[in-house]
Amino acid sequence: MKGTSKRYVEVLLPLALAQSYTYAVPEHLKEKVQFGVRVEVALNRKLYAGLAVSFHDDIGLEIKPKDIISVIDDRPIILEYQYTFWQWIARYYCCTLGEVMNVALPSGLKLNSETKVVASQLLEDQLAYLEDDEGMVADAIFNNNELGIEDIRTILNKKTVYPVIKSLLDKELIFIREELKQKYKAKTADFVCLSEIHRQQDKDLNEALELTKRSEKQTNALLAYASLSPAYEWISKQSIYKKSGADASVINALVKKGIFLKEARQVSRIEDYLGKAQSLKPLSTNQEEALKAIRKSFQDHRTTLLFGVTGSGKTRLYMELMQETIDRGEQVLFLIPEIALTTQLVQRLQAIFGKDIGVYHSRLNQSKRVELYQSAMEGQSIFVGARSSIFLPFKNLGLIIVDEEHDASYKQSEPSPRYQGRDTALYLSKLFNAKVILGSATPSLESYQNALDDKYGLVTLHERYGEATLPAIEIVDLRKKYKQGLMRAMFSDELLSAVKTALNNKEQVLLFQNRRGYSPTIQCTLCNWNAECPNCDVSLTTHKYFQQINCHYCGYHTKIPTQCPQCGNTHLVELGFGTEKIAAELSNLLPGATIKRMDYDTAKTKAQYEDIIYEFEQGETDVLVGTQMITKGLDFDNVALVGILLADKILFFPDFRANERAFQLFTQVAGRAGRRAKKGKVLIQTFNPEHDVIQETLGMKYGKYYKRELEERKMFLYPPSVRLCKVTIKHKDFKRTEAVANEIAKKLRAQLGNRIIGPAVPGISRIRGKYIQQIMVKMEKDWSKIQQIKALLHQTKRYIKALKNMSTVQIIIDVDP
Ligand SMILES: [Zn+2]
Ligand SMILES: [Zn+2]
């Protein structure tokens, strides 16, 4: 910052404040303070680590602002472009810069008065070497396990404590508490190895074979081991099972005889990937052509939509483009919808790029996150991550890949900033003039429309890679099946026999139902009472395993009732079904099959999720019943059949995107079938076989689907033909919610007329004790008009908040909901 004497600094605080705050720079800090460093400041008697974002000499104020207390960093922690980027996000998504800062910085770089710090495992060993303030603070943290910032201030009897804390954080001796809640249990598997004695005594296994000569199974297992690992190294028990047909009892016998050593080892972890870098498989002719088309498209489009059917090998093309980019010395950002659900993909990328890849996600411990954040600034070449990795400080970004660009989890809906990761990445690419690939087997209507309008380039891959062919999709008409009495529980005769056939052929099955738990409703047969959440306008879902009925919105739960609280009737029925009931019914019908579930109940943590995948990959599971978790990026070799148990709930979800989501979901689920040489089969059970989306999925009529859906959106004025902004009003008092909603709608309508829809009560009218009303604003795609409308929304919000008794009403503005 040349040319100024830095008398005043604007400080951005990680709070939902509309503005930065002005502070004075005391003489002794003028040298140290610069753009992008954190400074310690007081606001309303609390201390914060804010960011210095600009300097000036005259504030035109009579009151002299407070001094900054200290400068925390020697080097900036954000780059100038990031500040521009944040400002754009705040403006576009109607939120404050502080909220953007909060989501953008890893928590290891955020400090405030409420921060609690805890000792790391390294602290004890280092205590003796720490001096002065650091030593004092470290001792206190070690003895108390945890300390607040205020405690530290008392201990040091100093105003300024952040530099000491930062130094201890940098040395990884302490952590900020919030992230330590994550417990991470490692997936382990048994590994075996030839024992020392046998390894030393003879190289040809003779002695060991002598010991097993009376058991053919043991001999086979031993020989299988020797052929799998000629150097007698540790290998997984599972691989010996596969090769020799041995089971656990055989291995245990070998361990007992002292031939094998056995130990549990950690397997399949993203962070600890140790695999050697592999080389890339050759491109198919189709892929070769697509790659050429992408390069050509890049010449006149910054963004290209890669529309490739499931199994066509989009990842292979990404890899090629990534390699080209890093060879030019530029960085790659690879966005994926949810890191926890993309283990397989991340492992494939790591197998090729090894250490060049940084995997950035919220479940990493904070020192690792800070380390990755800093490595972006230093030019680390590839980052894979969910939407928040757009906030990494890139040095020279050359390529952004948005995989599964249609996925709804790119949008953050809670808390603010409610940004769309894909759309925000497009703005980021502008700042670097980087190229963007949007990849999907079922592109969003927004992206597809942009491709039709030639705003994006379009490259398509219609065929699956290698010998794999697209699955055969068939419809099961549930109306007929029920009439003809051909249903067993939720299974039609057709689906059940297809499951049996697959299992007889030693192939695997995926069953999809978009609802977890046992049954979504429990009802009294006499008075029609049904169990509802006391806080939300939803019925409670039965979870047999937990012996509970649960609310999926607020977490409320209670015991499964045995009688009706209204009339005392003990005959209660469970209506509908979720994944738990499907698994239970199928176990009854096929007692010999191994059936597992993958949903939020069974795969709550990433470790659990990976265990389920691992077991399925290893062939230990015959049938996997899952929610949309099984639709995302999984690639299993041996899935012969995919069943969609009930398509109808998805088709008739009350949202303008229902058809789009249904088409995407069905197509993606179907895409899990028949990934290798064998043709897969997909069965969709539905009461509405003639529904447009069912018919389009059935024939894989992409063209027809896009045409019909885009026409409908245009006719009824929904995106992508207009932009939407949703205003949500929430309060625990119904009358007040309604009054505010009506008042806002009136104010907006006076200026915007029929662009305003509502207020309306959403499908679920109350969540966590708060009533909800919504207003939709439709905006033509015109930047200046949109900015005017947003200004009006802000103004209206401020007006309502200033009214008597209305300050507690929540008004949430969500752009592009
Ligand atoms: Zn009753
Ligand atoms: Zn609830």
Tab-separated table of N, CA and C in Angstrom, residues 451-557:
chain	number	residue	atom	x	y	z
A	451	ALA	N	-25.800	-24.055	-22.923
A	451	ALA	CA	-25.121	-24.710	-24.044
A	451	ALA	C	-25.922	-24.500	-25.334
A	452	LEU	N	-27.252	-24.605	-25.234
A	452	LEU	CA	-28.088	-24.369	-26.418
A	452	LEU	C	-27.906	-22.937	-26.929
A	453	ASP	N	-27.760	-22.001	-26.000
A	453	ASP	CA	-27.583	-20.594	-26.379
A	453	ASP	C	-26.147	-20.270	-26.790
A	454	ASP	N	-25.291	-21.282	-26.813
A	454	ASP	CA	-23.883	-21.128	-27.178
A	454	ASP	C	-23.090	-20.265	-26.195
A	455	LYS	N	-23.625	-20.102	-24.980
A	455	LYS	CA	-22.819	-19.451	-23.945
A	455	LYS	C	-21.746	-20.426	-23.466
A	456	TYR	N	-22.095	-21.687	-23.442
A	456	TYR	CA	-21.130	-22.743	-23.129
A	456	TYR	C	-20.902	-23.571	-24.385
A	457	GLY	N	-19.702	-24.140	-24.485
A	457	GLY	CA	-19.489	-25.154	-25.500
A	457	GLY	C	-20.183	-26.437	-25.052
A	458	LEU	N	-20.473	-27.325	-25.992
A	458	LEU	CA	-21.136	-28.581	-25.634
A	458	LEU	C	-20.414	-29.756	-26.292
A	459	VAL	N	-20.014	-30.712	-25.454
A	459	VAL	CA	-19.378	-31.919	-25.972
A	459	VAL	C	-20.123	-33.112	-25.386
A	460	THR	N	-20.487	-34.056	-26.250
A	460	THR	CA	-21.275	-35.193	-25.745
A	460	THR	C	-20.544	-36.522	-25.932
A	461	LEU	N	-20.827	-37.417	-24.999
A	461	LEU	CA	-20.316	-38.793	-25.058
A	461	LEU	C	-21.522	-39.699	-24.885
A	462	HIS	N	-21.947	-40.325	-25.978
A	462	HIS	CA	-23.195	-41.096	-25.908
A	462	HIS	C	-23.000	-42.551	-25.557
A	463	GLU	N	-21.755	-42.988	-25.661
A	463	GLU	CA	-21.537	-44.418	-25.451
A	463	GLU	C	-20.712	-44.690	-24.223
A	464	ARG	N	-20.981	-45.849	-23.632
A	464	ARG	CA	-20.194	-46.248	-22.475
A	464	ARG	C	-18.805	-46.683	-22.910
A	465	TYR	N	-17.888	-46.598	-21.941
A	465	TYR	CA	-16.508	-46.928	-22.224
A	465	TYR	C	-16.341	-48.443	-22.361
A	466	GLY	N	-15.450	-48.852	-23.238
A	466	GLY	CA	-15.097	-50.263	-23.375
A	466	GLY	C	-16.276	-51.095	-23.850
A	467	GLU	N	-16.411	-52.267	-23.250
A	467	GLU	CA	-17.451	-53.180	-23.706
A	467	GLU	C	-18.789	-52.919	-23.051
A	468	ALA	N	-18.791	-52.060	-22.021
A	468	ALA	CA	-20.029	-51.850	-21.274
A	468	ALA	C	-21.109	-51.223	-22.141
A	469	THR	N	-22.328	-51.720	-21.959
A	469	THR	CA	-23.448	-51.138	-22.688
A	469	THR	C	-24.405	-50.538	-21.677
A	470	LEU	N	-25.285	-49.663	-22.154
A	470	LEU	CA	-26.255	-49.063	-21.245
A	470	LEU	C	-27.260	-50.123	-20.808
A	471	PRO	N	-27.771	-50.002	-19.595
A	471	PRO	CA	-28.664	-51.041	-19.076
A	471	PRO	C	-30.034	-51.020	-19.768
A	472	ALA	N	-30.718	-52.152	-19.675
A	472	ALA	CA	-32.085	-52.223	-20.186
A	472	ALA	C	-33.028	-51.775	-19.071
A	473	ILE	N	-33.824	-50.747	-19.342
A	473	ILE	CA	-34.723	-50.236	-18.308
A	473	ILE	C	-36.139	-50.744	-18.573
A	474	GLU	N	-36.782	-51.262	-17.532
A	474	GLU	CA	-38.158	-51.747	-17.675
A	474	GLU	C	-39.031	-51.179	-16.573
A	475	ILE	N	-40.319	-51.051	-16.903
A	475	ILE	CA	-41.286	-50.499	-15.944
A	475	ILE	C	-42.131	-51.632	-15.367
A	476	VAL	N	-42.393	-51.543	-14.070
A	476	VAL	CA	-43.342	-52.468	-13.460
A	476	VAL	C	-44.556	-51.645	-13.033
A	477	ASP	N	-45.725	-51.977	-13.588
A	477	ASP	CA	-46.949	-51.228	-13.301
A	477	ASP	C	-47.562	-51.747	-11.997
A	478	LEU	N	-47.408	-50.989	-10.943
A	478	LEU	CA	-47.845	-51.457	-9.624
A	478	LEU	C	-49.364	-51.588	-9.532
A	479	ARG	N	-50.103	-50.789	-10.316
A	479	ARG	CA	-51.576	-50.897	-10.283
A	479	ARG	C	-51.992	-52.313	-10.653
A	480	LYS	N	-51.408	-52.792	-11.749
A	480	LYS	CA	-51.729	-54.151	-12.211
A	480	LYS	C	-51.280	-55.190	-11.197
A	481	LYS	N	-50.053	-55.021	-10.723
A	481	LYS	CA	-49.490	-56.029	-9.826
A	481	LYS	C	-50.326	-56.172	-8.559
A	482	TYR	N	-50.798	-55.044	-8.024
A	482	TYR	CA	-51.627	-55.127	-6.816
A	482	TYR	C	-52.958	-55.796	-7.141
A	483	LYS	N	-53.554	-55.408	-8.277
A	483	LYS	CA	-54.834	-55.977	-8.684
A	483	LYS	C	-54.729	-57.490	-8.855
A	484	GLN	N	-53.623	-57.900	-9.456
A	484	GLN	CA	-53.460	-59.335	-9.717
A	484	GLN	C	-52.899	-60.103	-8.521
A	485	GLY	N	-52.678	-59.390	-7.417
A	485	GLY	CA	-52.165	-60.057	-6.210
A	485	GLY	C	-50.757	-60.595	-6.388
A	486	LEU	N	-49.941	-59.881	-7.160
A	486	LEU	CA	-48.589	-60.376	-7.437
A	486	LEU	C	-47.514	-59.660	-6.617
A	487	MET	N	-47.965	-58.978	-5.564
A	487	MET	CA	-46.993	-58.270	-4.731
A	487	MET	C	-46.682	-59.084	-3.479
A	488	ARG	N	-45.419	-59.114	-3.112
A	488	ARG	CA	-45.058	-59.635	-1.792
A	488	ARG	C	-44.362	-58.503	-1.073
A	489	ALA	N	-45.021	-57.993	-0.035
A	489	ALA	CA	-44.604	-56.733	0.601
A	489	ALA	C	-44.481	-55.680	-0.499
A	490	MET	N	-43.328	-55.019	-0.620
A	490	MET	CA	-43.199	-53.971	-1.651
A	490	MET	C	-42.568	-54.499	-2.931
A	491	PHE	N	-42.432	-55.813	-3.025
A	491	PHE	CA	-41.790	-56.403	-4.206
A	491	PHE	C	-42.789	-56.999	-5.166
A	492	SER	N	-42.713	-56.606	-6.427
A	492	SER	CA	-43.510	-57.256	-7.450
A	492	SER	C	-42.850	-58.600	-7.769
A	493	ASP	N	-43.642	-59.510	-8.339
A	493	ASP	CA	-43.073	-60.808	-8.714
A	493	ASP	C	-41.870	-60.629	-9.645
A	494	GLU	N	-41.986	-59.626	-10.528
A	494	GLU	CA	-40.914	-59.390	-11.491
A	494	GLU	C	-39.608	-58.984	-10.808
A	495	LEU	N	-39.726	-58.033	-9.885
A	495	LEU	CA	-38.527	-57.550	-9.198
A	495	LEU	C	-37.920	-58.676	-8.362
A	496	LEU	N	-38.786	-59.389	-7.654
A	496	LEU	CA	-38.276	-60.441	-6.783
A	496	LEU	C	-37.554	-61.526	-7.581
A	497	SER	N	-38.135	-61.897	-8.724
A	497	SER	CA	-37.472	-62.964	-9.481
A	497	SER	C	-36.180	-62.454	-10.118
A	498	ALA	N	-36.165	-61.160	-10.473
A	498	ALA	CA	-34.915	-60.601	-11.010
A	498	ALA	C	-33.817	-60.576	-9.947
A	499	VAL	N	-34.202	-60.289	-8.706
A	499	VAL	CA	-33.221	-60.299	-7.609
A	499	VAL	C	-32.659	-61.707	-7.455
A	500	LYS	N	-33.589	-62.704	-7.459
A	500	LYS	CA	-33.153	-64.095	-7.293
A	500	LYS	C	-32.200	-64.509	-8.415
A	501	THR	N	-32.564	-64.156	-9.644
A	501	THR	CA	-31.709	-64.522	-10.776
A	501	THR	C	-30.305	-63.956	-10.607
A	502	ALA	N	-30.249	-62.671	-10.254
A	502	ALA	CA	-28.941	-62.041	-10.081
A	502	ALA	C	-28.128	-62.771	-9.012
A	503	LEU	N	-28.775	-63.083	-7.894
A	503	LEU	CA	-28.038	-63.725	-6.809
A	503	LEU	C	-27.590	-65.134	-7.212
A	504	ASN	N	-28.450	-65.824	-7.955
A	504	ASN	CA	-28.049	-67.152	-8.447
A	504	ASN	C	-26.834	-67.084	-9.351
A	505	ASN	N	-26.747	-65.987	-10.113
A	505	ASN	CA	-25.590	-65.813	-10.997
A	505	ASN	C	-24.392	-65.208	-10.278
A	506	LYS	N	-24.478	-65.126	-8.960
A	506	LYS	CA	-23.409	-64.518	-8.144
A	506	LYS	C	-23.161	-63.069	-8.539
A	507	GLU	N	-24.257	-62.387	-8.871
A	507	GLU	CA	-24.135	-60.962	-9.174
A	507	GLU	C	-24.830	-60.168	-8.072
A	508	GLN	N	-24.589	-58.850	-8.092
A	508	GLN	CA	-25.101	-58.039	-6.994
A	508	GLN	C	-26.269	-57.156	-7.405
A	509	VAL	N	-27.008	-56.688	-6.388
A	509	VAL	CA	-28.231	-55.927	-6.624
A	509	VAL	C	-28.214	-54.643	-5.800
A	510	LEU	N	-28.658	-53.546	-6.428
A	510	LEU	CA	-28.875	-52.299	-5.694
A	510	LEU	C	-30.366	-51.997	-5.697
A	511	LEU	N	-30.922	-51.700	-4.531
A	511	LEU	CA	-32.329	-51.322	-4.452
A	511	LEU	C	-32.423	-49.903	-3.915
A	512	PHE	N	-33.228	-49.098	-4.585
A	512	PHE	CA	-33.282	-47.682	-4.242
A	512	PHE	C	-34.662	-47.281	-3.721
A	513	GLN	N	-34.664	-46.592	-2.594
A	513	GLN	CA	-35.886	-45.982	-2.089
A	513	GLN	C	-35.482	-44.687	-1.432
A	514	ASN	N	-36.167	-43.620	-1.798
A	514	ASN	CA	-35.734	-42.304	-1.363
A	514	ASN	C	-36.179	-41.950	0.056
A	515	ARG	N	-36.193	-42.923	0.928
A	515	ARG	CA	-36.646	-42.653	2.286
A	515	ARG	C	-35.980	-43.630	3.220
A	516	ARG	N	-35.410	-43.108	4.298
A	516	ARG	CA	-34.779	-44.013	5.237
A	516	ARG	C	-35.749	-44.368	6.346
A	517	GLY	N	-35.339	-45.268	7.219
A	517	GLY	CA	-36.199	-45.692	8.323
A	517	GLY	C	-37.069	-46.853	7.914
A	518	TYR	N	-37.952	-47.251	8.827
A	518	TYR	CA	-38.791	-48.415	8.572
A	518	TYR	C	-40.071	-47.996	7.860
A	519	SER	N	-40.825	-47.131	8.489
A	519	SER	CA	-42.025	-46.662	7.811
A	519	SER	C	-42.262	-45.201	8.167
A	520	PRO	N	-42.721	-44.402	7.194
A	520	PRO	CA	-42.829	-42.964	7.404
A	520	PRO	C	-44.037	-42.537	8.251
A	521	THR	N	-44.993	-43.429	8.454
A	521	THR	CA	-46.189	-43.041	9.204
A	521	THR	C	-46.663	-44.200	10.057
A	522	ILE	N	-47.021	-43.904	11.296
A	522	ILE	CA	-47.636	-44.920	12.138
A	522	ILE	C	-49.024	-44.395	12.513
A	523	GLN	N	-50.038	-45.237	12.261
A	523	GLN	CA	-51.407	-44.728	12.349
A	523	GLN	C	-52.303	-45.669	13.144
A	524	CYS	N	-53.318	-45.075	13.816
A	524	CYS	CA	-54.311	-45.852	14.558
A	524	CYS	C	-55.404	-46.302	13.595
A	525	THR	N	-55.771	-47.576	13.664
A	525	THR	CA	-56.766	-48.106	12.721
A	525	THR	C	-58.188	-47.675	13.086
A	526	LEU	N	-58.387	-47.179	14.318
A	526	LEU	CA	-59.737	-46.779	14.716
A	526	LEU	C	-60.004	-45.288	14.507
A	527	CYS	N	-59.140	-44.455	15.067
A	527	CYS	CA	-59.449	-43.019	15.036
A	527	CYS	C	-58.566	-42.246	14.052
A	528	ASN	N	-57.718	-42.943	13.321
A	528	ASN	CA	-56.830	-42.300	12.336
A	528	ASN	C	-55.788	-41.360	12.928
A	529	TRP	N	-55.583	-41.431	14.232
A	529	TRP	CA	-54.482	-40.661	14.836
A	529	TRP	C	-53.173	-41.105	14.175
A	530	ASN	N	-52.278	-40.151	13.892
A	530	ASN	CA	-50.946	-40.617	13.531
A	530	ASN	C	-49.872	-39.819	14.231
A	531	ALA	N	-48.746	-40.466	14.451
A	531	ALA	CA	-47.686	-39.868	15.268
A	531	ALA	C	-47.066	-38.703	14.522
A	532	GLU	N	-47.171	-37.504	15.123
A	532	GLU	CA	-46.596	-36.324	14.485
A	532	GLU	C	-45.559	-35.684	15.380
A	533	CYS	N	-44.635	-34.951	14.738
A	533	CYS	CA	-43.611	-34.261	15.521
A	533	CYS	C	-44.229	-33.074	16.240
A	534	PRO	N	-43.931	-32.901	17.520
A	534	PRO	CA	-44.481	-31.743	18.225
A	534	PRO	C	-43.902	-30.413	17.729
A	535	ASN	N	-42.747	-30.455	17.073
A	535	ASN	CA	-42.096	-29.208	16.640
A	535	ASN	C	-42.275	-28.899	15.164
A	536	CYS	N	-42.594	-29.935	14.384
A	536	CYS	CA	-42.651	-29.750	12.938
A	536	CYS	C	-43.962	-30.319	12.401
A	537	ASP	N	-44.299	-29.851	11.227
A	537	ASP	CA	-45.516	-30.308	10.585
A	537	ASP	C	-45.217	-31.560	9.742
A	538	VAL	N	-44.714	-32.604	10.373
A	538	VAL	CA	-44.428	-33.860	9.654
A	538	VAL	C	-44.780	-35.045	10.550
A	539	SER	N	-45.025	-36.199	9.926
A	539	SER	CA	-45.256	-37.383	10.750
A	539	SER	C	-43.912	-38.020	11.081
A	540	LEU	N	-43.914	-38.775	12.164
A	540	LEU	CA	-42.665	-39.349	12.652
A	540	LEU	C	-42.394	-40.694	11.983
A	541	THR	N	-41.139	-40.902	11.639
A	541	THR	CA	-40.740	-42.117	10.940
A	541	THR	C	-40.317	-43.196	11.937
A	542	THR	N	-40.823	-44.401	11.741
A	542	THR	CA	-40.431	-45.505	12.618
A	542	THR	C	-39.039	-45.997	12.252
A	543	HIS	N	-38.200	-46.171	13.264
A	543	HIS	CA	-36.893	-46.797	13.066
A	543	HIS	C	-36.850	-48.008	13.988
A	544	LYS	N	-37.084	-49.179	13.439
A	544	LYS	CA	-37.168	-50.383	14.263
A	544	LYS	C	-35.872	-50.669	14.990
A	545	TYR	N	-34.762	-50.469	14.290
A	545	TYR	CA	-33.471	-50.789	14.877
A	545	TYR	C	-33.227	-49.992	16.156
A	546	PHE	N	-33.618	-48.700	16.098
A	546	PHE	CA	-33.419	-47.851	17.272
A	546	PHE	C	-34.611	-47.922	18.221
A	547	GLN	N	-35.658	-48.671	17.833
A	547	GLN	CA	-36.889	-48.748	18.631
A	547	GLN	C	-37.476	-47.358	18.899
A	548	GLN	N	-37.446	-46.528	17.850
A	548	GLN	CA	-37.882	-45.144	18.030
A	548	GLN	C	-38.737	-44.694	16.862
A	549	ILE	N	-39.520	-43.628	17.127
A	549	ILE	CA	-40.065	-42.869	16.004
A	549	ILE	C	-39.343	-41.520	16.004
A	550	ASN	N	-38.876	-41.130	14.818
A	550	ASN	CA	-38.003	-39.946	14.717
A	550	ASN	C	-38.564	-38.890	13.774
A	551	CYS	N	-38.215	-37.638	14.065
A	551	CYS	CA	-38.470	-36.555	13.116
A	551	CYS	C	-37.183	-36.330	12.330
A	552	HIS	N	-37.264	-36.349	11.003
A	552	HIS	CA	-36.067	-36.169	10.181
A	552	HIS	C	-35.723	-34.695	9.987
A	553	TYR	N	-36.539	-33.803	10.553
A	553	TYR	CA	-36.272	-32.379	10.389
A	553	TYR	C	-35.646	-31.747	11.620
A	554	CYS	N	-36.093	-32.165	12.819
A	554	CYS	CA	-35.557	-31.519	14.017
A	554	CYS	C	-34.855	-32.500	14.933
A	555	GLY	N	-34.916	-33.787	14.624
A	555	GLY	CA	-34.231	-34.759	15.464
A	555	GLY	C	-35.054	-35.249	16.642
A	556	TYR	N	-36.279	-34.718	16.818
A	556	TYR	CA	-37.125	-35.194	17.922
A	556	TYR	C	-37.338	-36.703	17.787
A	557	HIS	N	-37.290	-37.436	18.922
A	557	HIS	CA	-37.592	-38.856	18.848
A	557	HIS	C	-38.186	-39.354	20.148
